[in-house]
Amino acid sequence: MHYVDGKWLNSDSTFAVTNPATGEVIGAVADGGAAEAERAVAAADGAFGGWASTTAYERSSVLYRCWELMTERAEQLAQTMTAEQGKPLRAARNEVKYGADFLLWYAEEAKRVYGETIPAPRADQRFVVMRQPVGVCAAITPWNYPISMLTRKIGPALAAGCTIVLKPAEQTPLCAQAMFEIFHDAGVPAGVVNLVNTSDPASVGAAWLADARVRKLTFTGSTEVGKLLAQQAAPTMKRVSMELGGHAPFIVFDDADPVHAAKGASLVKFLNTGQACISPNRIYVQRSIADRFVDTLSERVAKM
């Protein structure tokens, strides 16, 4: 289901969610499009004034409550992630933990949105800088870290006083739905957080980027899609924050322990089956220690 203006909504159509390990259909979610995207923006825009006018301590309190509920439901969230995304349960539990930590961090950061006082050239002047929330933020999250990337985007938006519309990856909508249940139960005001599921991400993204009420985009995904979104955001001069496909060289010099380095390389290279922006995509080892490094790396990979 979608979550818009504090309510759970259906669509005329749905799409299936499958367990990638077994191919089993584990659920079906509402399949939205441009109409649902516009409705979510309208809700976020309508709620922005009220949320932006809350105190930092009020926003902090809401984020703390979200963190508490996420911690209480950690095992349920991890089970959902493993079934839907496919990562081992141990890894899912770890992601839920540090995903919750993002909410805890921004609960504190909400109280630290400091301004500045700047020396003026005249005695009768005073220059003051005040930080103001930018407005409605659109967030697009990936499938590889479906909960931590969600909290990493929603946490700072709420802390700053922004409202948000979010589209999760079509492979992992159940994780997002479980998180929005937490936001609802934690008392996040209606319209402040909004969720639109879709099997056609281009239609939702295009609708949000064409809408002047959306003032900022945050996206984690491929460089190819990031370039397209940047082009679509340009006509309305949206602020854009993106985390795109990584370039991650793993460099080992001869003053390092090649065995220890090889163990580290094998760990991060195959982290989340390699679907992580910090996974090395090329390895450089100084010639004098290359043999020991390669032997250790080959041995560890052979055991996988």
mmCIF file of C-alpha atoms in Angstrom:
data_model
loop_
_atom_site.group_PDB
_atom_site.id
_atom_site.type_symbol
_atom_site.label_atom_id
_atom_site.label_comp_id
_atom_site.label_asym_id
_atom_site.label_seq_id
_atom_site.Cartn_x
_atom_site.Cartn_y
_atom_site.Cartn_z
ATOM 1 C CA MET A 1 0.000 0.000 0.000
ATOM 2 C CA HIS A 2 0.930 3.633 -0.421
ATOM 3 C CA TYR A 3 1.130 5.922 2.588
ATOM 4 C CA VAL A 4 -0.073 9.435 1.786
ATOM 5 C CA ASP A 5 -1.237 12.197 4.133
ATOM 6 C CA GLY A 6 -1.258 9.853 7.103
ATOM 7 C CA LYS A 7 -3.439 7.219 5.396
ATOM 8 C CA TRP A 8 -2.806 3.841 3.774
ATOM 9 C CA LEU A 9 -4.054 3.801 0.191
ATOM 10 C CA ASN A 10 -4.556 1.160 -2.474
ATOM 11 C CA SER A 11 -4.265 1.468 -6.245
ATOM 12 C CA ASP A 12 -6.268 -0.135 -9.011
ATOM 13 C CA SER A 13 -3.364 -2.476 -9.743
ATOM 14 C CA THR A 14 -0.676 -4.274 -7.756
ATOM 15 C CA PHE A 15 2.675 -5.875 -8.419
ATOM 16 C CA ALA A 16 4.190 -8.959 -6.862
ATOM 17 C CA VAL A 17 7.120 -9.071 -4.460
ATOM 18 C CA THR A 18 9.251 -12.209 -4.625
ATOM 19 C CA ASN A 19 11.856 -13.878 -2.462
ATOM 20 C CA PRO A 20 15.027 -13.746 -4.607
ATOM 21 C CA ALA A 21 16.371 -16.949 -3.056
ATOM 22 C CA THR A 22 13.345 -19.093 -3.876
ATOM 23 C CA GLY A 23 11.319 -17.159 -6.427
ATOM 24 C CA GLU A 24 8.316 -17.458 -4.121
ATOM 25 C CA VAL A 25 5.792 -14.620 -4.188
ATOM 26 C CA ILE A 26 5.742 -13.222 -0.662
ATOM 27 C CA GLY A 27 3.392 -10.301 -1.144
ATOM 28 C CA ALA A 28 1.721 -7.794 -3.409
ATOM 29 C CA VAL A 29 1.776 -4.023 -3.098
ATOM 30 C CA ALA A 30 -0.175 -1.186 -4.641
ATOM 31 C CA ASP A 31 1.259 -0.108 -7.983
ATOM 32 C CA GLY A 32 1.262 3.668 -8.250
ATOM 33 C CA GLY A 33 2.055 6.139 -10.989
ATOM 34 C CA ALA A 34 1.952 9.836 -11.761
ATOM 35 C CA ALA A 35 -1.424 10.360 -10.047
ATOM 36 C CA GLU A 36 -0.241 8.860 -6.759
ATOM 37 C CA ALA A 37 3.025 10.785 -7.061
ATOM 38 C CA GLU A 38 1.145 14.083 -7.396
ATOM 39 C CA ARG A 39 -1.125 13.238 -4.482
ATOM 40 C CA ALA A 40 1.903 12.557 -2.290
ATOM 41 C CA VAL A 41 3.501 15.887 -3.226
ATOM 42 C CA ALA A 42 0.262 17.730 -2.479
ATOM 43 C CA ALA A 43 0.163 16.136 0.973
ATOM 44 C CA ALA A 44 3.812 16.938 1.669
ATOM 45 C CA ASP A 45 3.415 20.507 0.460
ATOM 46 C CA GLY A 46 0.336 20.993 2.611
ATOM 47 C CA ALA A 47 2.102 19.664 5.697
ATOM 48 C CA PHE A 48 5.334 21.574 5.183
ATOM 49 C CA GLY A 49 4.339 24.824 6.865
ATOM 50 C CA GLY A 50 3.205 23.140 10.044
ATOM 51 C CA TRP A 51 6.193 20.809 10.295
ATOM 52 C CA ALA A 52 8.712 23.549 9.512
ATOM 53 C CA SER A 53 7.270 25.688 12.305
ATOM 54 C CA THR A 54 7.806 23.025 14.980
ATOM 55 C CA THR A 55 10.735 23.489 17.322
ATOM 56 C CA ALA A 56 13.928 21.518 16.926
ATOM 57 C CA TYR A 57 13.159 19.777 20.197
ATOM 58 C CA GLU A 58 9.733 18.707 18.954
ATOM 59 C CA ARG A 59 11.235 17.235 15.787
ATOM 60 C CA SER A 60 13.930 15.559 17.842
ATOM 61 C CA SER A 61 11.309 13.954 20.077
ATOM 62 C CA VAL A 62 9.480 12.485 17.072
ATOM 63 C CA LEU A 63 12.701 11.053 15.657
ATOM 64 C CA TYR A 64 13.562 9.549 19.036
ATOM 65 C CA ARG A 65 10.192 7.816 19.089
ATOM 66 C CA CYS A 66 10.815 6.464 15.570
ATOM 67 C CA TRP A 67 14.171 5.129 16.744
ATOM 68 C CA GLU A 68 12.581 3.473 19.774
ATOM 69 C CA LEU A 69 9.936 1.700 17.692
ATOM 70 C CA MET A 70 12.480 0.646 15.096
ATOM 71 C CA THR A 71 14.619 -0.859 17.843
ATOM 72 C CA GLU A 72 11.621 -2.677 19.303
ATOM 73 C CA ARG A 73 10.702 -4.123 15.898
ATOM 74 C CA ALA A 74 14.248 -4.885 14.802
ATOM 75 C CA GLU A 75 13.775 -8.627 14.400
ATOM 76 C CA GLN A 76 10.572 -8.229 12.390
ATOM 77 C CA LEU A 77 12.305 -5.733 10.103
ATOM 78 C CA ALA A 78 15.295 -8.031 9.639
ATOM 79 C CA GLN A 79 13.075 -10.996 8.792
ATOM 80 C CA THR A 80 11.231 -8.904 6.212
ATOM 81 C CA MET A 81 14.497 -7.752 4.662
ATOM 82 C CA THR A 82 15.911 -11.257 4.361
ATOM 83 C CA ALA A 83 12.733 -12.571 2.748
ATOM 84 C CA GLU A 84 12.417 -9.650 0.347
ATOM 85 C CA GLN A 85 15.989 -8.569 -0.407
ATOM 86 C CA GLY A 86 17.810 -11.863 0.085
ATOM 87 C CA LYS A 87 20.701 -10.966 2.361
ATOM 88 C CA PRO A 88 21.514 -13.330 5.250
ATOM 89 C CA LEU A 89 19.590 -12.703 8.441
ATOM 90 C CA ARG A 90 22.759 -11.736 10.298
ATOM 91 C CA ALA A 91 23.480 -9.030 7.721
ATOM 92 C CA ALA A 92 19.859 -7.866 7.798
ATOM 93 C CA ARG A 93 19.970 -7.509 11.572
ATOM 94 C CA ASN A 94 23.132 -5.453 11.274
ATOM 95 C CA GLU A 95 21.555 -3.160 8.694
ATOM 96 C CA VAL A 96 18.482 -2.604 10.848
ATOM 97 C CA LYS A 97 20.717 -1.660 13.764
ATOM 98 C CA TYR A 98 22.758 0.946 11.954
ATOM 99 C CA GLY A 99 19.683 2.086 10.047
ATOM 100 C CA ALA A 100 18.096 2.869 13.403
ATOM 101 C CA ASP A 101 21.286 4.657 14.417
ATOM 102 C CA PHE A 102 20.696 7.166 11.615
ATOM 103 C CA LEU A 103 17.404 8.144 13.244
ATOM 104 C CA LEU A 104 19.105 8.437 16.629
ATOM 105 C CA TRP A 105 21.872 10.582 15.154
ATOM 106 C CA TYR A 106 19.488 12.973 13.443
ATOM 107 C CA ALA A 107 17.290 13.169 16.522
ATOM 108 C CA GLU A 108 20.275 14.898 18.107
ATOM 109 C CA GLU A 109 21.329 16.808 14.988
ATOM 110 C CA ALA A 110 17.861 18.378 14.831
ATOM 111 C CA LYS A 111 18.923 20.443 17.837
ATOM 112 C CA ARG A 112 22.170 21.553 16.183
ATOM 113 C CA VAL A 113 20.944 23.360 13.071
ATOM 114 C CA TYR A 114 22.949 26.407 14.014
ATOM 115 C CA GLY A 115 23.029 29.749 12.236
ATOM 116 C CA GLU A 116 25.742 32.405 12.188
ATOM 117 C CA THR A 117 26.332 35.977 13.249
ATOM 118 C CA ILE A 118 28.666 37.800 10.854
ATOM 119 C CA PRO A 119 30.578 41.002 11.702
ATOM 120 C CA ALA A 120 28.970 43.982 9.974
ATOM 121 C CA PRO A 121 30.855 46.889 8.378
ATOM 122 C CA ARG A 122 28.660 49.476 10.144
ATOM 123 C CA ALA A 123 27.692 49.903 13.776
ATOM 124 C CA ASP A 124 23.987 50.095 12.969
ATOM 125 C CA GLN A 125 23.968 46.779 11.075
ATOM 126 C CA ARG A 126 23.824 43.169 12.155
ATOM 127 C CA PHE A 127 24.184 40.233 9.785
ATOM 128 C CA VAL A 128 22.492 37.011 10.866
ATOM 129 C CA VAL A 129 22.311 33.706 8.984
ATOM 130 C CA MET A 130 19.332 31.487 9.825
ATOM 131 C CA ARG A 131 18.977 27.946 8.496
ATOM 132 C CA GLN A 132 15.586 27.260 6.946
ATOM 133 C CA PRO A 133 14.166 23.948 5.651
ATOM 134 C CA VAL A 134 14.203 23.826 1.873
ATOM 135 C CA GLY A 135 10.707 22.354 1.488
ATOM 136 C CA VAL A 136 9.384 19.116 0.033
ATOM 137 C CA CYS A 137 12.123 16.547 -0.596
ATOM 138 C CA ALA A 138 11.812 13.612 -2.981
ATOM 139 C CA ALA A 139 13.766 10.477 -2.071
ATOM 140 C CA ILE A 140 14.498 7.439 -4.239
ATOM 141 C CA THR A 141 16.099 4.514 -2.422
ATOM 142 C CA PRO A 142 17.887 1.372 -3.690
ATOM 143 C CA TRP A 143 17.217 -2.324 -3.197
ATOM 144 C CA ASN A 144 20.616 -3.322 -1.787
ATOM 145 C CA TYR A 145 20.203 -1.513 1.547
ATOM 146 C CA PRO A 146 16.443 -0.973 1.671
ATOM 147 C CA ILE A 147 16.132 0.179 5.290
ATOM 148 C CA SER A 148 19.360 2.002 6.099
ATOM 149 C CA MET A 149 19.192 4.116 2.950
ATOM 150 C CA LEU A 150 15.604 5.018 3.800
ATOM 151 C CA THR A 151 16.422 6.206 7.324
ATOM 152 C CA ARG A 152 19.537 7.955 6.049
ATOM 153 C CA LYS A 153 17.340 10.111 3.804
ATOM 154 C CA ILE A 154 14.257 10.573 5.953
ATOM 155 C CA GLY A 155 16.163 11.262 9.182
ATOM 156 C CA PRO A 156 17.918 14.461 8.067
ATOM 157 C CA ALA A 157 14.878 15.708 6.170
ATOM 158 C CA LEU A 158 12.664 15.496 9.245
ATOM 159 C CA ALA A 159 15.372 16.917 11.492
ATOM 160 C CA ALA A 160 15.704 19.971 9.249
ATOM 161 C CA GLY A 161 11.950 20.581 9.136
ATOM 162 C CA CYS A 162 11.366 19.289 5.610
ATOM 163 C CA THR A 163 8.581 17.000 4.462
ATOM 164 C CA ILE A 164 9.297 14.077 2.179
ATOM 165 C CA VAL A 165 7.920 11.839 -0.557
ATOM 166 C CA LEU A 166 9.713 8.532 -1.044
ATOM 167 C CA LYS A 167 9.798 5.851 -3.693
ATOM 168 C CA PRO A 168 11.512 2.605 -2.681
ATOM 169 C CA ALA A 169 13.053 0.176 -5.132
ATOM 170 C CA GLU A 170 10.383 -2.021 -6.682
ATOM 171 C CA GLN A 171 12.235 -5.125 -5.439
ATOM 172 C CA THR A 172 11.965 -4.094 -1.774
ATOM 173 C CA PRO A 173 8.723 -2.226 -1.058
ATOM 174 C CA LEU A 174 7.810 -4.320 1.996
ATOM 175 C CA CYS A 175 10.777 -2.973 3.968
ATOM 176 C CA ALA A 176 9.653 0.565 3.192
ATOM 177 C CA GLN A 177 6.077 -0.233 4.155
ATOM 178 C CA ALA A 178 7.235 -1.637 7.501
ATOM 179 C CA MET A 179 9.226 1.525 8.157
ATOM 180 C CA PHE A 180 6.292 3.781 7.329
ATOM 181 C CA GLU A 181 4.189 1.824 9.804
ATOM 182 C CA ILE A 182 6.777 2.866 12.368
ATOM 183 C CA PHE A 183 6.587 6.519 11.324
ATOM 184 C CA HIS A 184 2.803 6.377 11.578
ATOM 185 C CA ASP A 185 2.832 4.722 14.997
ATOM 186 C CA ALA A 186 5.497 7.143 16.236
ATOM 187 C CA GLY A 187 3.168 10.055 15.592
ATOM 188 C CA VAL A 188 4.812 11.690 12.599
ATOM 189 C CA PRO A 189 2.124 14.188 11.509
ATOM 190 C CA ALA A 190 0.015 13.441 8.447
ATOM 191 C CA GLY A 191 1.636 14.525 5.209
ATOM 192 C CA VAL A 192 5.140 14.845 6.628
ATOM 193 C CA VAL A 193 6.260 11.447 5.290
ATOM 194 C CA ASN A 194 4.671 9.898 2.199
ATOM 195 C CA LEU A 195 5.318 6.607 0.405
ATOM 196 C CA VAL A 196 4.551 5.724 -3.213
ATOM 197 C CA ASN A 197 5.229 2.202 -4.489
ATOM 198 C CA THR A 198 5.522 1.548 -8.201
ATOM 199 C CA SER A 199 6.706 -1.001 -10.727
ATOM 200 C CA ASP A 200 7.374 1.911 -13.107
ATOM 201 C CA PRO A 201 9.881 4.118 -11.274
ATOM 202 C CA ALA A 202 10.398 6.420 -14.251
ATOM 203 C CA SER A 203 6.801 7.669 -14.117
ATOM 204 C CA VAL A 204 6.962 8.581 -10.435
ATOM 205 C CA GLY A 205 10.414 10.124 -10.673
ATOM 206 C CA ALA A 206 9.453 12.218 -13.693
ATOM 207 C CA ALA A 207 6.302 13.490 -11.967
ATOM 208 C CA TRP A 208 8.225 14.584 -8.889
ATOM 209 C CA LEU A 209 11.030 16.225 -10.817
ATOM 210 C CA ALA A 210 8.607 18.185 -13.001
ATOM 211 C CA ASP A 211 6.745 19.487 -9.928
ATOM 212 C CA ALA A 212 7.961 22.881 -8.731
ATOM 213 C CA ARG A 213 6.693 22.118 -5.220
ATOM 214 C CA VAL A 214 9.463 19.545 -4.855
ATOM 215 C CA ARG A 215 12.548 21.536 -3.909
ATOM 216 C CA LYS A 216 15.152 18.807 -3.430
ATOM 217 C CA LEU A 217 15.970 15.309 -4.702
ATOM 218 C CA THR A 218 18.030 12.696 -2.891
ATOM 219 C CA PHE A 219 18.874 9.562 -4.866
ATOM 220 C CA THR A 220 21.004 6.476 -4.342
ATOM 221 C CA GLY A 221 21.508 4.306 -7.401
ATOM 222 C CA SER A 222 23.347 3.961 -10.673
ATOM 223 C CA THR A 223 25.330 6.702 -12.374
ATOM 224 C CA GLU A 224 23.264 6.260 -15.529
ATOM 225 C CA VAL A 225 19.983 6.940 -13.741
ATOM 226 C CA GLY A 226 21.569 9.707 -11.690
ATOM 227 C CA LYS A 227 22.524 11.601 -14.847
ATOM 228 C CA LEU A 228 18.963 11.313 -16.135
ATOM 229 C CA LEU A 229 17.491 12.556 -12.860
ATOM 230 C CA ALA A 230 19.897 15.497 -12.778
ATOM 231 C CA GLN A 231 18.711 16.522 -16.243
ATOM 232 C CA GLN A 232 15.075 16.280 -15.171
ATOM 233 C CA ALA A 233 15.750 18.302 -12.006
ATOM 234 C CA ALA A 234 17.469 21.156 -13.839
ATOM 235 C CA PRO A 235 14.433 23.002 -15.305
ATOM 236 C CA THR A 236 13.018 23.674 -11.833
ATOM 237 C CA MET A 237 16.470 24.238 -10.257
ATOM 238 C CA LYS A 238 16.062 21.543 -7.621
ATOM 239 C CA ARG A 239 18.804 20.894 -5.126
ATOM 240 C CA VAL A 240 20.221 17.439 -5.715
ATOM 241 C CA SER A 241 22.140 14.998 -3.494
ATOM 242 C CA MET A 242 23.197 11.727 -5.087
ATOM 243 C CA GLU A 243 25.184 8.652 -4.138
ATOM 244 C CA LEU A 244 25.951 6.909 -7.416
ATOM 245 C CA GLY A 245 27.907 3.881 -8.616
ATOM 246 C CA GLY A 246 31.239 3.747 -6.826
ATOM 247 C CA HIS A 247 34.831 3.710 -8.031
ATOM 248 C CA ALA A 248 36.559 1.802 -5.274
ATOM 249 C CA PRO A 249 40.229 0.926 -5.818
ATOM 250 C CA PHE A 250 41.814 -1.304 -3.160
ATOM 251 C CA ILE A 251 45.476 -0.253 -2.874
ATOM 252 C CA VAL A 252 48.089 -2.225 -0.909
ATOM 253 C CA PHE A 253 51.656 -0.948 -0.485
ATOM 254 C CA ASP A 254 54.609 -3.032 0.645
ATOM 255 C CA ASP A 255 54.585 -1.604 4.169
ATOM 256 C CA ALA A 256 51.224 -3.309 4.795
ATOM 257 C CA ASP A 257 50.596 -6.868 5.967
ATOM 258 C CA PRO A 258 49.550 -8.616 2.717
ATOM 259 C CA VAL A 259 47.728 -11.427 4.520
ATOM 260 C CA HIS A 260 45.677 -9.033 6.625
ATOM 261 C CA ALA A 261 45.006 -6.869 3.572
ATOM 262 C CA ALA A 262 43.829 -9.861 1.537
ATOM 263 C CA LYS A 263 41.414 -10.875 4.285
ATOM 264 C CA GLY A 264 40.017 -7.355 4.310
ATOM 265 C CA ALA A 265 39.734 -7.305 0.524
ATOM 266 C CA SER A 266 37.784 -10.561 0.456
ATOM 267 C CA LEU A 267 35.427 -9.233 3.112
ATOM 268 C CA VAL A 268 34.531 -5.959 1.421
ATOM 269 C CA LYS A 269 34.633 -7.316 -2.132
ATOM 270 C CA PHE A 270 31.869 -9.813 -1.443
ATOM 271 C CA LEU A 271 29.972 -7.720 1.093
ATOM 272 C CA ASN A 272 26.268 -7.962 0.268
ATOM 273 C CA THR A 273 27.319 -10.198 -2.678
ATOM 274 C CA GLY A 274 29.277 -7.261 -4.044
ATOM 275 C CA GLN A 275 26.216 -5.010 -4.215
ATOM 276 C CA ALA A 276 27.665 -2.187 -2.148
ATOM 277 C CA CYS A 277 29.202 1.102 -3.206
ATOM 278 C CA ILE A 278 32.297 0.383 -1.088
ATOM 279 C CA SER A 279 33.007 -2.988 -2.717
ATOM 280 C CA PRO A 280 36.376 -2.828 -4.545
ATOM 281 C CA ASN A 281 36.128 -2.996 -8.317
ATOM 282 C CA ARG A 282 39.892 -3.118 -8.889
ATOM 283 C CA ILE A 283 42.864 -4.108 -6.730
ATOM 284 C CA TYR A 284 46.411 -2.714 -6.866
ATOM 285 C CA VAL A 285 49.146 -4.489 -4.887
ATOM 286 C CA GLN A 286 52.818 -3.546 -4.820
ATOM 287 C CA ARG A 287 54.815 -6.196 -6.675
ATOM 288 C CA SER A 288 57.041 -7.267 -3.774
ATOM 289 C CA ILE A 289 54.063 -8.525 -1.712
ATOM 290 C CA ALA A 290 51.718 -9.471 -4.540
ATOM 291 C CA ASP A 291 52.255 -13.238 -4.325
ATOM 292 C CA ARG A 292 51.377 -13.462 -0.625
ATOM 293 C CA PHE A 293 48.339 -11.248 -1.176
ATOM 294 C CA VAL A 294 47.081 -13.297 -4.135
ATOM 295 C CA ASP A 295 47.635 -16.610 -2.348
ATOM 296 C CA THR A 296 45.640 -15.493 0.686
ATOM 297 C CA LEU A 297 42.864 -13.928 -1.373
ATOM 298 C CA SER A 298 42.568 -17.028 -3.577
ATOM 299 C CA GLU A 299 42.418 -19.279 -0.537
ATOM 300 C CA ARG A 300 39.622 -17.288 1.058
ATOM 301 C CA VAL A 301 37.605 -16.990 -2.146
ATOM 302 C CA ALA A 302 37.889 -20.729 -2.735
ATOM 303 C CA LYS A 303 36.150 -21.347 0.598
ATOM 304 C CA MET A 304 33.092 -19.284 -0.310
#
